[in-house]
PDB file of C-alpha atoms in Angstrom:
ATOM      1  CA  GLU Q   1       0.028   0.015   0.039  1.00 92.00           C
ATOM      2  CA  THR Q   2       2.909   2.392   0.787  1.00 95.00           C
ATOM      3  CA  ILE Q   3       4.275   1.892  -2.733  1.00 96.00           C
ATOM      4  CA  VAL Q   4       0.909   2.800  -4.389  1.00 96.00           C
ATOM      5  CA  ALA Q   5       0.466   5.669  -1.915  1.00 96.00           C
ATOM      6  CA  ALA Q   6       3.720   6.974  -3.110  1.00 97.00           C
ATOM      7  CA  GLY Q   7       2.380   7.188  -6.632  1.00 97.00           C
ATOM      8  CA  LEU Q   8       4.019   4.165  -8.035  1.00 97.00           C
ATOM      9  CA  ASP Q   9       2.442   0.945  -9.470  1.00 97.00           C
ATOM     10  CA  LEU Q  10       3.176  -2.374  -7.708  1.00 96.00           C
ATOM     11  CA  GLN Q  11       4.755  -5.058  -9.903  1.00 95.00           C
ATOM     12  CA  LEU Q  12       4.940  -8.528  -8.319  1.00 93.00           C
ATOM     13  CA  ASP Q  13       7.259 -11.181  -9.816  1.00 90.00           C
ATOM     14  CA  CYS Q  14       5.705 -14.530  -9.305  1.00 83.00           C
ATOM     15  CA  PRO Q  15       8.002 -17.388  -9.936  1.00 79.00           C
ATOM     16  CA  ASP Q  16       5.896 -19.452  -7.688  1.00 80.00           C
ATOM     17  CA  LEU Q  17       3.251 -19.563 -10.405  1.00 79.00           C
ATOM     18  CA  ALA Q  18       5.549 -21.311 -12.903  1.00 76.00           C
ATOM     19  CA  LEU Q  19       9.300 -21.632 -12.049  1.00 74.00           C
ATOM     20  CA  SER Q  20       8.557 -23.292  -8.748  1.00 74.00           C
ATOM     21  CA  ARG Q  21       6.834 -26.132 -10.461  1.00 76.00           C
ATOM     22  CA  HIS Q  22      10.128 -27.797 -11.512  1.00 74.00           C
ATOM     23  CA  MET Q  23      12.324 -26.165  -8.742  1.00 75.00           C
ATOM     24  CA  LEU Q  24      10.312 -26.831  -5.574  1.00 80.00           C
ATOM     25  CA  PHE Q  25       7.211 -28.972  -6.493  1.00 79.00           C
ATOM     26  CA  THR Q  26       8.747 -31.761  -8.693  1.00 84.00           C
ATOM     27  CA  ASP Q  27       6.858 -34.330  -6.667  1.00 88.00           C
ATOM     28  CA  LEU Q  28       3.472 -33.019  -7.477  1.00 90.00           C
ATOM     29  CA  SER Q  29       1.346 -33.530 -10.740  1.00 92.00           C
ATOM     30  CA  ASP Q  30       0.604 -30.545 -12.821  1.00 91.00           C
ATOM     31  CA  ALA Q  31      -2.981 -30.670 -11.464  1.00 94.00           C
ATOM     32  CA  GLU Q  32      -1.615 -30.605  -7.880  1.00 94.00           C
ATOM     33  CA  PHE Q  33       0.780 -27.812  -8.671  1.00 89.00           C
ATOM     34  CA  VAL Q  34      -2.005 -25.749 -10.223  1.00 92.00           C
ATOM     35  CA  LYS Q  35      -3.888 -26.127  -6.806  1.00 96.00           C
ATOM     36  CA  VAL Q  36      -0.764 -24.848  -4.999  1.00 94.00           C
ATOM     37  CA  ALA Q  37      -0.370 -21.930  -7.226  1.00 91.00           C
ATOM     38  CA  GLY Q  38      -4.214 -21.225  -7.023  1.00 95.00           C
ATOM     39  CA  MET Q  39      -3.768 -20.922  -3.265  1.00 95.00           C
ATOM     40  CA  HIS Q  40      -0.845 -18.482  -3.732  1.00 94.00           C
ATOM     41  CA  VAL Q  41      -3.061 -16.292  -5.966  1.00 96.00           C
ATOM     42  CA  GLU Q  42      -5.741 -16.416  -3.376  1.00 98.00           C
ATOM     43  CA  ALA Q  43      -3.248 -15.260  -0.638  1.00 97.00           C
ATOM     44  CA  LEU Q  44      -1.928 -12.525  -3.042  1.00 96.00           C
ATOM     45  CA  ASN Q  45      -5.388 -11.354  -3.853  1.00 97.00           C
ATOM     46  CA  GLY Q  46      -6.140 -11.155  -0.150  1.00 97.00           C
ATOM     47  CA  ALA Q  47      -3.032  -9.204   0.499  1.00 96.00           C
ATOM     48  CA  LEU Q  48      -3.783  -6.833  -2.331  1.00 96.00           C
ATOM     49  CA  ARG Q  49      -7.485  -6.313  -1.566  1.00 96.00           C
ATOM     50  CA  ASP Q  50      -6.975  -2.608  -0.512  1.00 96.00           C
ATOM     51  CA  ILE Q  51      -5.054  -1.718  -3.613  1.00 97.00           C
ATOM     52  CA  PRO Q  52      -6.756  -0.714  -6.818  1.00 97.00           C
ATOM     53  CA  GLU Q  53      -6.258  -3.476  -9.342  1.00 96.00           C
ATOM     54  CA  ASP Q  54      -5.222  -0.943 -11.996  1.00 96.00           C
ATOM     55  CA  ARG Q  55      -2.203  -0.211  -9.964  1.00 98.00           C
ATOM     56  CA  ILE Q  56      -1.104  -3.871  -9.797  1.00 98.00           C
ATOM     57  CA  ARG Q  57       1.115  -5.728 -12.270  1.00 97.00           C
ATOM     58  CA  VAL Q  58       1.733  -9.539 -12.022  1.00 96.00           C
ATOM     59  CA  HIS Q  59       4.629 -11.302 -13.847  1.00 93.00           C
ATOM     60  CA  ILE Q  60       4.470 -15.052 -14.215  1.00 90.00           C
ATOM     61  CA  CYS Q  61       7.997 -16.219 -14.297  1.00 80.00           C
ATOM     62  CA  TRP Q  62       9.620 -19.434 -15.556  1.00 77.00           C
ATOM     63  CA  GLY Q  63      13.120 -18.367 -14.599  1.00 68.00           C
ATOM     64  CA  ASN Q  64      15.212 -15.830 -16.254  1.00 70.00           C
ATOM     65  CA  TYR Q  65      18.161 -18.082 -17.357  1.00 59.00           C
ATOM     66  CA  GLU Q  66      19.463 -19.372 -20.513  1.00 64.00           C
ATOM     67  CA  GLY Q  67      18.739 -23.138 -20.271  1.00 61.00           C
ATOM     68  CA  PRO Q  68      16.636 -25.773 -21.968  1.00 62.00           C
ATOM     69  CA  HIS Q  69      13.407 -25.000 -19.983  1.00 62.00           C
ATOM     70  CA  VAL Q  70      12.002 -28.390 -20.914  1.00 62.00           C
ATOM     71  CA  CYS Q  71      10.467 -28.751 -17.529  1.00 73.00           C
ATOM     72  CA  ASP Q  72       8.461 -25.558 -17.680  1.00 77.00           C
ATOM     73  CA  ILE Q  73       4.749 -25.991 -16.978  1.00 87.00           C
ATOM     74  CA  PRO Q  74       2.858 -24.705 -20.106  1.00 90.00           C
ATOM     75  CA  MET Q  75       1.068 -21.453 -20.111  1.00 88.00           C
ATOM     76  CA  GLY Q  76      -2.056 -23.398 -21.163  1.00 94.00           C
ATOM     77  CA  THR Q  77      -2.010 -25.142 -17.796  1.00 92.00           C
ATOM     78  CA  MET Q  78      -1.435 -21.873 -15.820  1.00 91.00           C
ATOM     79  CA  PHE Q  79      -3.697 -19.619 -17.865  1.00 97.00           C
ATOM     80  CA  ASP Q  80      -6.659 -19.721 -15.518  1.00 97.00           C
ATOM     81  CA  THR Q  81      -4.471 -19.117 -12.505  1.00 96.00           C
ATOM     82  CA  LEU Q  82      -2.844 -16.173 -14.028  1.00 95.00           C
ATOM     83  CA  MET Q  83      -6.131 -14.639 -15.130  1.00 97.00           C
ATOM     84  CA  SER Q  84      -7.521 -15.011 -11.606  1.00 97.00           C
ATOM     85  CA  ALA Q  85      -4.824 -12.674 -10.094  1.00 96.00           C
ATOM     86  CA  ARG Q  86      -6.085  -9.396  -8.876  1.00 96.00           C
ATOM     87  CA  ALA Q  87      -4.061  -7.426 -11.223  1.00 97.00           C
ATOM     88  CA  ARG Q  88      -4.828  -5.261 -14.233  1.00 98.00           C
ATOM     89  CA  HIS Q  89      -1.562  -5.961 -15.894  1.00 98.00           C
ATOM     90  CA  VAL Q  90      -0.363  -9.562 -16.573  1.00 97.00           C
ATOM     91  CA  LEU Q  91       3.136  -9.926 -17.824  1.00 96.00           C
ATOM     92  CA  PHE Q  92       4.374 -13.172 -19.363  1.00 94.00           C
ATOM     93  CA  GLU Q  93       7.097 -14.657 -21.562  1.00 92.00           C
ATOM     94  CA  THR Q  94       6.475 -15.074 -25.428  1.00 93.00           C
ATOM     95  CA  SER Q  95       9.740 -14.447 -27.135  1.00 90.00           C
ATOM     96  CA  ASN Q  96      12.132 -17.038 -25.796  1.00 85.00           C
ATOM     97  CA  PRO Q  97      12.168 -20.272 -27.901  1.00 83.00           C
ATOM     98  CA  ARG Q  98      10.371 -22.304 -25.162  1.00 79.00           C
ATOM     99  CA  HIS Q  99       7.327 -20.017 -24.758  1.00 79.00           C
ATOM    100  CA  GLY Q 100       7.379 -18.266 -28.092  1.00 85.00           C
ATOM    101  CA  HIS Q 101       4.438 -20.381 -29.375  1.00 92.00           C
ATOM    102  CA  GLU Q 102       2.141 -19.779 -26.401  1.00 94.00           C
ATOM    103  CA  TRP Q 103       0.591 -16.741 -27.691  1.00 97.00           C
ATOM    104  CA  THR Q 104      -1.816 -19.110 -29.272  1.00 98.00           C
ATOM    105  CA  VAL Q 105      -3.131 -19.958 -25.720  1.00 98.00           C
ATOM    106  CA  PHE Q 106      -4.346 -16.368 -25.576  1.00 98.00           C
ATOM    107  CA  ARG Q 107      -5.841 -16.560 -29.024  1.00 98.00           C
ATOM    108  CA  ASP Q 108      -7.599 -19.889 -28.227  1.00 98.00           C
ATOM    109  CA  ARG Q 109      -8.776 -18.608 -24.853  1.00 98.00           C
ATOM    110  CA  LYS Q 110      -9.687 -15.070 -25.863  1.00 98.00           C
ATOM    111  CA  ALA Q 111     -13.279 -15.413 -24.251  1.00 98.00           C
ATOM    112  CA  ASP Q 112     -11.557 -16.341 -21.011  1.00 98.00           C
ATOM    113  CA  ILE Q 113      -9.565 -13.154 -20.805  1.00 98.00           C
ATOM    114  CA  PRO Q 114     -11.184 -10.756 -18.386  1.00 98.00           C
ATOM    115  CA  ASP Q 115     -12.265  -7.511 -20.200  1.00 97.00           C
ATOM    116  CA  ASP Q 116     -10.263  -5.412 -17.581  1.00 95.00           C
ATOM    117  CA  LYS Q 117      -6.970  -7.190 -18.118  1.00 98.00           C
ATOM    118  CA  LEU Q 118      -4.152  -5.616 -19.846  1.00 98.00           C
ATOM    119  CA  LEU Q 119      -1.680  -8.036 -21.595  1.00 99.00           C
ATOM    120  CA  VAL Q 120       2.037  -7.292 -21.291  1.00 98.00           C
ATOM    121  CA  PRO Q 121       3.659 -10.036 -23.440  1.00 98.00           C
ATOM    122  CA  GLY Q 122       7.443 -10.326 -23.545  1.00 96.00           C
ATOM    123  CA  VAL Q 123       8.460  -9.323 -27.157  1.00 97.00           C
ATOM    124  CA  VAL Q 124      12.301  -9.486 -26.502  1.00 96.00           C
ATOM    125  CA  ASP Q 125      14.214 -12.326 -24.956  1.00 92.00           C
ATOM    126  CA  THR Q 126      16.150 -11.269 -21.856  1.00 90.00           C
ATOM    127  CA  THR Q 127      18.582 -14.261 -21.872  1.00 87.00           C
ATOM    128  CA  THR Q 128      20.239 -14.003 -25.304  1.00 87.00           C
ATOM    129  CA  ASN Q 129      22.437 -11.497 -26.879  1.00 91.00           C
ATOM    130  CA  PHE Q 130      20.546 -11.638 -30.136  1.00 93.00           C
ATOM    131  CA  VAL Q 131      18.985  -8.306 -30.729  1.00 97.00           C
ATOM    132  CA  GLU Q 132      15.398  -8.793 -32.190  1.00 97.00           C
ATOM    133  CA  HIS Q 133      14.611  -7.126 -35.411  1.00 98.00           C
ATOM    134  CA  PRO Q 134      11.985  -4.366 -35.003  1.00 98.00           C
ATOM    135  CA  ASP Q 135       9.700  -6.098 -37.497  1.00 98.00           C
ATOM    136  CA  LEU Q 136       9.687  -9.331 -35.480  1.00 98.00           C
ATOM    137  CA  VAL Q 137       8.864  -7.355 -32.293  1.00 98.00           C
ATOM    138  CA  ALA Q 138       5.954  -5.663 -34.260  1.00 98.00           C
ATOM    139  CA  GLN Q 139       4.785  -9.034 -35.437  1.00 98.00           C
ATOM    140  CA  ARG Q 140       4.772 -10.306 -31.794  1.00 98.00           C
ATOM    141  CA  ILE Q 141       2.810  -7.280 -30.565  1.00 98.00           C
ATOM    142  CA  GLU Q 142       0.259  -7.508 -33.438  1.00 98.00           C
ATOM    143  CA  ARG Q 143      -0.621 -11.130 -32.492  1.00 98.00           C
ATOM    144  CA  PHE Q 144      -1.931  -9.886 -29.094  1.00 98.00           C
ATOM    145  CA  VAL Q 145      -3.523  -6.685 -30.589  1.00 98.00           C
ATOM    146  CA  ASP Q 146      -5.398  -9.013 -32.934  1.00 98.00           C
ATOM    147  CA  ILE Q 147      -6.729 -10.878 -29.780  1.00 98.00           C
ATOM    148  CA  VAL Q 148      -7.612  -8.070 -27.329  1.00 98.00           C
ATOM    149  CA  GLY Q 149      -7.153  -4.741 -29.271  1.00 97.00           C
ATOM    150  CA  ALA Q 150      -4.355  -2.194 -29.129  1.00 97.00           C
ATOM    151  CA  GLU Q 151      -5.654  -0.496 -25.985  1.00 97.00           C
ATOM    152  CA  ARG Q 152      -5.058  -3.627 -24.004  1.00 98.00           C
ATOM    153  CA  VAL Q 153      -1.558  -4.526 -25.047  1.00 98.00           C
ATOM    154  CA  ILE Q 154       1.641  -3.222 -23.743  1.00 98.00           C
ATOM    155  CA  ALA Q 155       5.008  -4.483 -25.235  1.00 98.00           C
ATOM    156  CA  GLY Q 156       7.311  -5.770 -22.500  1.00 97.00           C
ATOM    157  CA  SER Q 157      10.392  -7.918 -22.155  1.00 94.00           C
ATOM    158  CA  ASP Q 158      10.235 -11.490 -21.134  1.00 87.00           C
ATOM    159  CA  CYS Q 159      11.707 -10.757 -17.778  1.00 84.00           C
ATOM    160  CA  GLY Q 160      14.301  -8.225 -16.354  1.00 82.00           C
ATOM    161  CA  PHE Q 161      17.900  -7.933 -17.767  1.00 79.00           C
ATOM    162  CA  GLY Q 162      19.437  -8.102 -14.330  1.00 71.00           C
ATOM    163  CA  THR Q 163      17.697 -10.655 -12.217  1.00 65.00           C
ATOM    164  CA  PHE Q 164      20.611 -11.170  -9.913  1.00 61.00           C
ATOM    165  CA  ALA Q 165      23.757  -9.082  -9.282  1.00 56.00           C
ATOM    166  CA  GLY Q 166      26.377 -10.561 -11.457  1.00 62.00           C
ATOM    167  CA  PHE Q 167      24.079 -12.993 -13.154  1.00 63.00           C
ATOM    168  CA  GLY Q 168      23.486 -11.500 -16.461  1.00 64.00           C
ATOM    169  CA  ALA Q 169      24.273 -13.079 -19.717  1.00 77.00           C
ATOM    170  CA  VAL Q 170      23.114 -10.085 -21.793  1.00 86.00           C
ATOM    171  CA  ASP Q 171      25.656  -7.361 -22.157  1.00 88.00           C
ATOM    172  CA  PRO Q 172      24.260  -4.031 -20.976  1.00 89.00           C
ATOM    173  CA  ASP Q 173      24.785  -2.445 -24.438  1.00 94.00           C
ATOM    174  CA  ILE Q 174      22.898  -5.202 -25.996  1.00 95.00           C
ATOM    175  CA  ALA Q 175      20.089  -4.858 -23.387  1.00 93.00           C
ATOM    176  CA  TYR Q 176      19.644  -1.237 -24.516  1.00 96.00           C
ATOM    177  CA  ALA Q 177      19.666  -2.185 -28.116  1.00 98.00           C
ATOM    178  CA  LYS Q 178      17.032  -4.840 -27.445  1.00 97.00           C
ATOM    179  CA  LEU Q 179      14.856  -2.097 -25.759  1.00 97.00           C
ATOM    180  CA  ALA Q 180      15.438   0.239 -28.682  1.00 98.00           C
ATOM    181  CA  ALA Q 181      14.207  -2.564 -30.992  1.00 98.00           C
ATOM    182  CA  LEU Q 182      11.110  -2.995 -28.791  1.00 98.00           C
ATOM    183  CA  SER Q 183      10.419   0.764 -28.954  1.00 97.00           C
ATOM    184  CA  GLU Q 184      10.961   0.825 -32.706  1.00 97.00           C
ATOM    185  CA  GLY Q 185       8.811  -2.406 -33.248  1.00 98.00           C
ATOM    186  CA  ALA Q 186       5.918  -0.986 -31.069  1.00 97.00           C
ATOM    187  CA  ALA Q 187       6.028   2.245 -33.091  1.00 96.00           C
ATOM    188  CA  LYS Q 188       5.501   0.153 -36.308  1.00 96.00           C
ATOM    189  CA  VAL Q 189       2.322  -1.486 -34.945  1.00 96.00           C
ATOM    190  CA  GLY Q 190      -0.711  -0.096 -36.736  1.00 75.00           C
ATOM    191  CA  GLN Q 191       1.291   1.916 -39.173  1.00 79.00           C
ATOM    192  CA  GLU Q 192       1.319  -0.691 -41.871  1.00 61.00           C
TER     193      GLU Q 192
END
């Protein structure tokens, strides 16, 4: 509440809704993990009850590391849990190779996206030094614009570029180049 009272929005990083599936809860089935994550969202929603939803952002996190991610729980499995979070903005990964295809979950579940949710898809990968072409960034954004409309999409990065001190594989100059590509790609959306 103090953060919002100071005029800032509150963003919560939630690795407990995805990463913890293969880090902490390997002994559970996916269905059992979804129940655990659902309890986490219930607790989160209770803790946030006095904060306006439009001031809350939730990021579902599969772990910001360059690795195979073959144990990641799919977005399709976590979709309902993510949508139940008491947050206006939902941030998620859709540019890395493991989750790049999952924009289709949002397309296929369009009717299940609450009308008040703003989608913040990751359109640049934060774990690789490849700089995305602005046209690719625009294409990634347009996928979501086609689903919920331009007024409900904010382009983002998959995660942060500096998750832990000293644990960053992306050179700072390249991180800025990726953000420039994000900006340029976003500017292209709707112009063509």
